[in-house]
PDB file of C-alpha atoms in Angstrom:
ATOM      1  CA  GLN A   1     -75.247 -55.560  30.721  1.00  0.00           C
ATOM      2  CA  VAL A   2     -73.062 -52.744  30.356  1.00  0.00           C
ATOM      3  CA  GLN A   3     -69.533 -52.300  30.842  1.00  0.00           C
ATOM      4  CA  LEU A   4     -68.599 -48.162  31.486  1.00  0.00           C
ATOM      5  CA  VAL A   5     -64.970 -46.820  31.614  1.00  0.00           C
ATOM      6  CA  GLU A   6     -64.076 -43.282  31.689  1.00  0.00           C
ATOM      7  CA  SER A   7     -60.826 -41.805  31.099  1.00  0.00           C
ATOM      8  CA  GLY A   8     -59.482 -38.045  30.473  1.00  0.00           C
ATOM      9  CA  GLY A   9     -58.854 -37.235  34.204  1.00  0.00           C
ATOM     10  CA  GLY A  10     -55.687 -35.708  35.166  1.00  0.00           C
ATOM     11  CA  LEU A  11     -53.943 -32.869  37.283  1.00  0.00           C
ATOM     12  CA  VAL A  12     -55.258 -29.489  35.757  1.00  0.00           C
ATOM     13  CA  GLN A  13     -54.274 -25.779  36.931  1.00  0.00           C
ATOM     14  CA  ALA A  14     -57.120 -23.776  38.376  1.00  0.00           C
ATOM     15  CA  GLY A  15     -59.083 -22.384  35.618  1.00  0.00           C
ATOM     16  CA  GLY A  16     -58.698 -24.878  33.284  1.00  0.00           C
ATOM     17  CA  SER A  17     -60.380 -27.454  31.505  1.00  0.00           C
ATOM     18  CA  LEU A  18     -60.780 -31.522  31.095  1.00  0.00           C
ATOM     19  CA  ARG A  19     -63.049 -33.578  29.141  1.00  0.00           C
ATOM     20  CA  LEU A  20     -63.783 -36.949  30.596  1.00  0.00           C
ATOM     21  CA  PRO A  21     -65.402 -39.519  28.174  1.00  0.00           C
ATOM     22  CA  CYS A  22     -67.436 -42.360  29.019  1.00  0.00           C
ATOM     23  CA  ALA A  23     -66.739 -45.265  26.938  1.00  0.00           C
ATOM     24  CA  ALA A  24     -69.645 -47.805  26.734  1.00  0.00           C
ATOM     25  CA  PHE A  25     -68.932 -51.774  26.344  1.00  0.00           C
ATOM     26  CA  GLY A  26     -71.247 -54.587  25.840  1.00  0.00           C
ATOM     27  CA  ARG A  27     -74.743 -52.719  25.357  1.00  0.00           C
ATOM     28  CA  THR A  28     -75.728 -49.809  23.273  1.00  0.00           C
ATOM     29  CA  LEU A  29     -75.258 -46.647  25.154  1.00  0.00           C
ATOM     30  CA  SER A  30     -78.480 -45.095  23.764  1.00  0.00           C
ATOM     31  CA  SER A  31     -80.249 -47.941  26.106  1.00  0.00           C
ATOM     32  CA  TYR A  32     -79.199 -45.911  29.080  1.00  0.00           C
ATOM     33  CA  ALA A  33     -79.850 -42.687  31.014  1.00  0.00           C
ATOM     34  CA  ILE A  34     -76.418 -41.216  32.244  1.00  0.00           C
ATOM     35  CA  GLY A  35     -75.101 -39.352  35.056  1.00  0.00           C
ATOM     36  CA  TRP A  36     -72.057 -38.461  36.380  1.00  0.00           C
ATOM     37  CA  PHE A  37     -70.948 -38.236  40.005  1.00  0.00           C
ATOM     38  CA  ARG A  38     -67.909 -37.307  41.923  1.00  0.00           C
ATOM     39  CA  GLN A  39     -66.315 -38.247  44.980  1.00  0.00           C
ATOM     40  CA  ALA A  40     -64.034 -35.809  46.963  1.00  0.00           C
ATOM     41  CA  PRO A  41     -61.548 -36.721  49.572  1.00  0.00           C
ATOM     42  CA  GLY A  42     -63.367 -37.015  53.174  1.00  0.00           C
ATOM     43  CA  LYS A  43     -66.667 -36.587  51.664  1.00  0.00           C
ATOM     44  CA  GLU A  44     -69.703 -38.831  50.221  1.00  0.00           C
ATOM     45  CA  ARG A  45     -70.415 -39.239  46.661  1.00  0.00           C
ATOM     46  CA  GLU A  46     -72.420 -36.290  44.840  1.00  0.00           C
ATOM     47  CA  PHE A  47     -74.457 -35.837  41.913  1.00  0.00           C
ATOM     48  CA  VAL A  48     -73.182 -33.647  39.096  1.00  0.00           C
ATOM     49  CA  ALA A  49     -74.906 -34.119  35.758  1.00  0.00           C
ATOM     50  CA  HIS A  50     -77.122 -36.288  33.978  1.00  0.00           C
ATOM     51  CA  ILE A  51     -78.198 -36.768  30.646  1.00  0.00           C
ATOM     52  CA  SER A  52     -81.669 -38.680  28.890  1.00  0.00           C
ATOM     53  CA  ARG A  53     -81.240 -41.333  26.782  1.00  0.00           C
ATOM     54  CA  SER A  54     -81.419 -39.450  23.501  1.00  0.00           C
ATOM     55  CA  GLY A  55     -79.394 -36.526  24.777  1.00  0.00           C
ATOM     56  CA  ILE A  56     -82.125 -33.733  24.761  1.00  0.00           C
ATOM     57  CA  SER A  57     -82.509 -33.328  28.577  1.00  0.00           C
ATOM     58  CA  THR A  58     -80.008 -32.466  30.865  1.00  0.00           C
ATOM     59  CA  TYR A  59     -79.580 -31.427  34.097  1.00  0.00           C
ATOM     60  CA  TYR A  60     -76.803 -30.126  36.594  1.00  0.00           C
ATOM     61  CA  ALA A  61     -75.739 -30.085  39.992  1.00  0.00           C
ATOM     62  CA  ASP A  62     -76.058 -25.999  40.805  1.00  0.00           C
ATOM     63  CA  SER A  63     -72.401 -26.321  42.032  1.00  0.00           C
ATOM     64  CA  VAL A  64     -71.025 -26.822  38.397  1.00  0.00           C
ATOM     65  CA  LYS A  65     -73.658 -24.883  36.223  1.00  0.00           C
ATOM     66  CA  GLY A  66     -72.342 -22.732  33.691  1.00  0.00           C
ATOM     67  CA  ARG A  67     -69.000 -24.503  33.934  1.00  0.00           C
ATOM     68  CA  PHE A  68     -69.762 -28.353  33.189  1.00  0.00           C
ATOM     69  CA  THR A  69     -71.497 -29.571  30.162  1.00  0.00           C
ATOM     70  CA  ILE A  70     -72.344 -33.726  29.788  1.00  0.00           C
ATOM     71  CA  SER A  71     -73.131 -34.459  26.206  1.00  0.00           C
ATOM     72  CA  ARG A  72     -73.398 -37.815  24.465  1.00  0.00           C
ATOM     73  CA  ASP A  73     -72.865 -39.721  21.050  1.00  0.00           C
ATOM     74  CA  ASN A  74     -74.496 -42.665  21.167  1.00  0.00           C
ATOM     75  CA  ALA A  75     -72.870 -43.553  17.388  1.00  0.00           C
ATOM     76  CA  LYS A  76     -69.581 -43.836  19.291  1.00  0.00           C
ATOM     77  CA  ASN A  77     -71.267 -45.445  22.095  1.00  0.00           C
ATOM     78  CA  THR A  78     -69.495 -42.454  24.515  1.00  0.00           C
ATOM     79  CA  ALA A  79     -70.904 -39.894  26.908  1.00  0.00           C
ATOM     80  CA  TYR A  80     -68.657 -37.248  27.637  1.00  0.00           C
ATOM     81  CA  LEU A  81     -68.460 -34.700  30.494  1.00  0.00           C
ATOM     82  CA  GLN A  82     -66.816 -31.330  29.669  1.00  0.00           C
ATOM     83  CA  MET A  83     -65.331 -29.152  32.659  1.00  0.00           C
ATOM     84  CA  ASN A  84     -64.398 -25.913  32.399  1.00  0.00           C
ATOM     85  CA  SER A  85     -62.912 -23.188  34.682  1.00  0.00           C
ATOM     86  CA  LEU A  86     -62.313 -25.774  36.958  1.00  0.00           C
ATOM     87  CA  ASN A  87     -61.307 -24.932  40.634  1.00  0.00           C
ATOM     88  CA  SER A  88     -59.861 -26.799  43.720  1.00  0.00           C
ATOM     89  CA  GLU A  89     -62.978 -27.658  44.972  1.00  0.00           C
ATOM     90  CA  ASP A  90     -63.554 -30.128  41.746  1.00  0.00           C
ATOM     91  CA  THR A  91     -60.556 -32.275  42.578  1.00  0.00           C
ATOM     92  CA  ALA A  92     -62.524 -35.357  43.333  1.00  0.00           C
ATOM     93  CA  VAL A  93     -62.791 -38.939  41.413  1.00  0.00           C
ATOM     94  CA  TYR A  94     -65.654 -38.788  38.636  1.00  0.00           C
ATOM     95  CA  TYR A  95     -67.566 -41.681  37.803  1.00  0.00           C
ATOM     96  CA  CYS A  96     -70.158 -42.441  35.095  1.00  0.00           C
ATOM     97  CA  ALA A  97     -73.189 -44.217  35.731  1.00  0.00           C
ATOM     98  CA  ALA A  98     -75.721 -45.677  33.700  1.00  0.00           C
ATOM     99  CA  ARG A  99     -79.324 -46.841  34.181  1.00  0.00           C
ATOM    100  CA  GLY A 100     -82.172 -47.920  31.903  1.00  0.00           C
ATOM    101  CA  GLY A 101     -85.191 -45.531  33.031  1.00  0.00           C
ATOM    102  CA  LEU A 102     -84.997 -42.039  33.273  1.00  0.00           C
ATOM    103  CA  ALA A 103     -82.145 -40.118  34.362  1.00  0.00           C
ATOM    104  CA  SER A 104     -81.867 -39.530  38.071  1.00  0.00           C
ATOM    105  CA  LEU A 105     -79.941 -37.139  40.687  1.00  0.00           C
ATOM    106  CA  ARG A 106     -79.837 -40.331  42.761  1.00  0.00           C
ATOM    107  CA  GLN A 107     -76.795 -42.643  42.707  1.00  0.00           C
ATOM    108  CA  TYR A 108     -78.947 -45.523  44.318  1.00  0.00           C
ATOM    109  CA  ASP A 109     -80.905 -45.220  40.983  1.00  0.00           C
ATOM    110  CA  TYR A 110     -78.209 -46.218  38.573  1.00  0.00           C
ATOM    111  CA  SER A 111     -77.179 -49.862  38.142  1.00  0.00           C
ATOM    112  CA  TYR A 112     -74.108 -49.703  36.048  1.00  0.00           C
ATOM    113  CA  TRP A 113     -70.839 -47.519  37.249  1.00  0.00           C
ATOM    114  CA  GLY A 114     -67.470 -47.223  35.968  1.00  0.00           C
ATOM    115  CA  GLN A 115     -64.254 -47.162  37.836  1.00  0.00           C
ATOM    116  CA  GLY A 116     -63.616 -43.668  38.037  1.00  0.00           C
ATOM    117  CA  THR A 117     -61.110 -41.457  36.697  1.00  0.00           C
ATOM    118  CA  GLN A 118     -59.292 -38.709  39.273  1.00  0.00           C
ATOM    119  CA  VAL A 119     -59.091 -35.133  38.431  1.00  0.00           C
ATOM    120  CA  THR A 120     -57.090 -33.188  40.286  1.00  0.00           C
ATOM    121  CA  VAL A 121     -57.163 -29.555  40.163  1.00  0.00           C
ATOM    122  CA  SER A 122     -54.145 -27.163  41.384  1.00  0.00           C
ATOM    123  CA  SER A 123     -54.309 -23.567  42.727  1.00  0.00           C
TER     124      SER A 123
END
């Protein structure tokens, strides 16, 4: 099975940017579709973006469309979430997840999860 490790979180001012890598270990990342999810304090975990195994197909939640970009570098066994124009509503723990089938916006479709990385946006 694959292990996922997110990094790149931290404190950023509103309007700023962060890039979150999701590194895969134990298996080749190209075997998996990748999804990014987030959970804000007191809220349920929600879908952010997903990318197909090849990287050709991507999909975004309306709340991040035009500001966030999901990508992957299968040669480096790493996926990314580039986040621009951050605002306080983006404050959350961000998780990457992997599944062997098609990419999905449903968290329950994903078998493998990272530990999460905290993103805090100050206004």
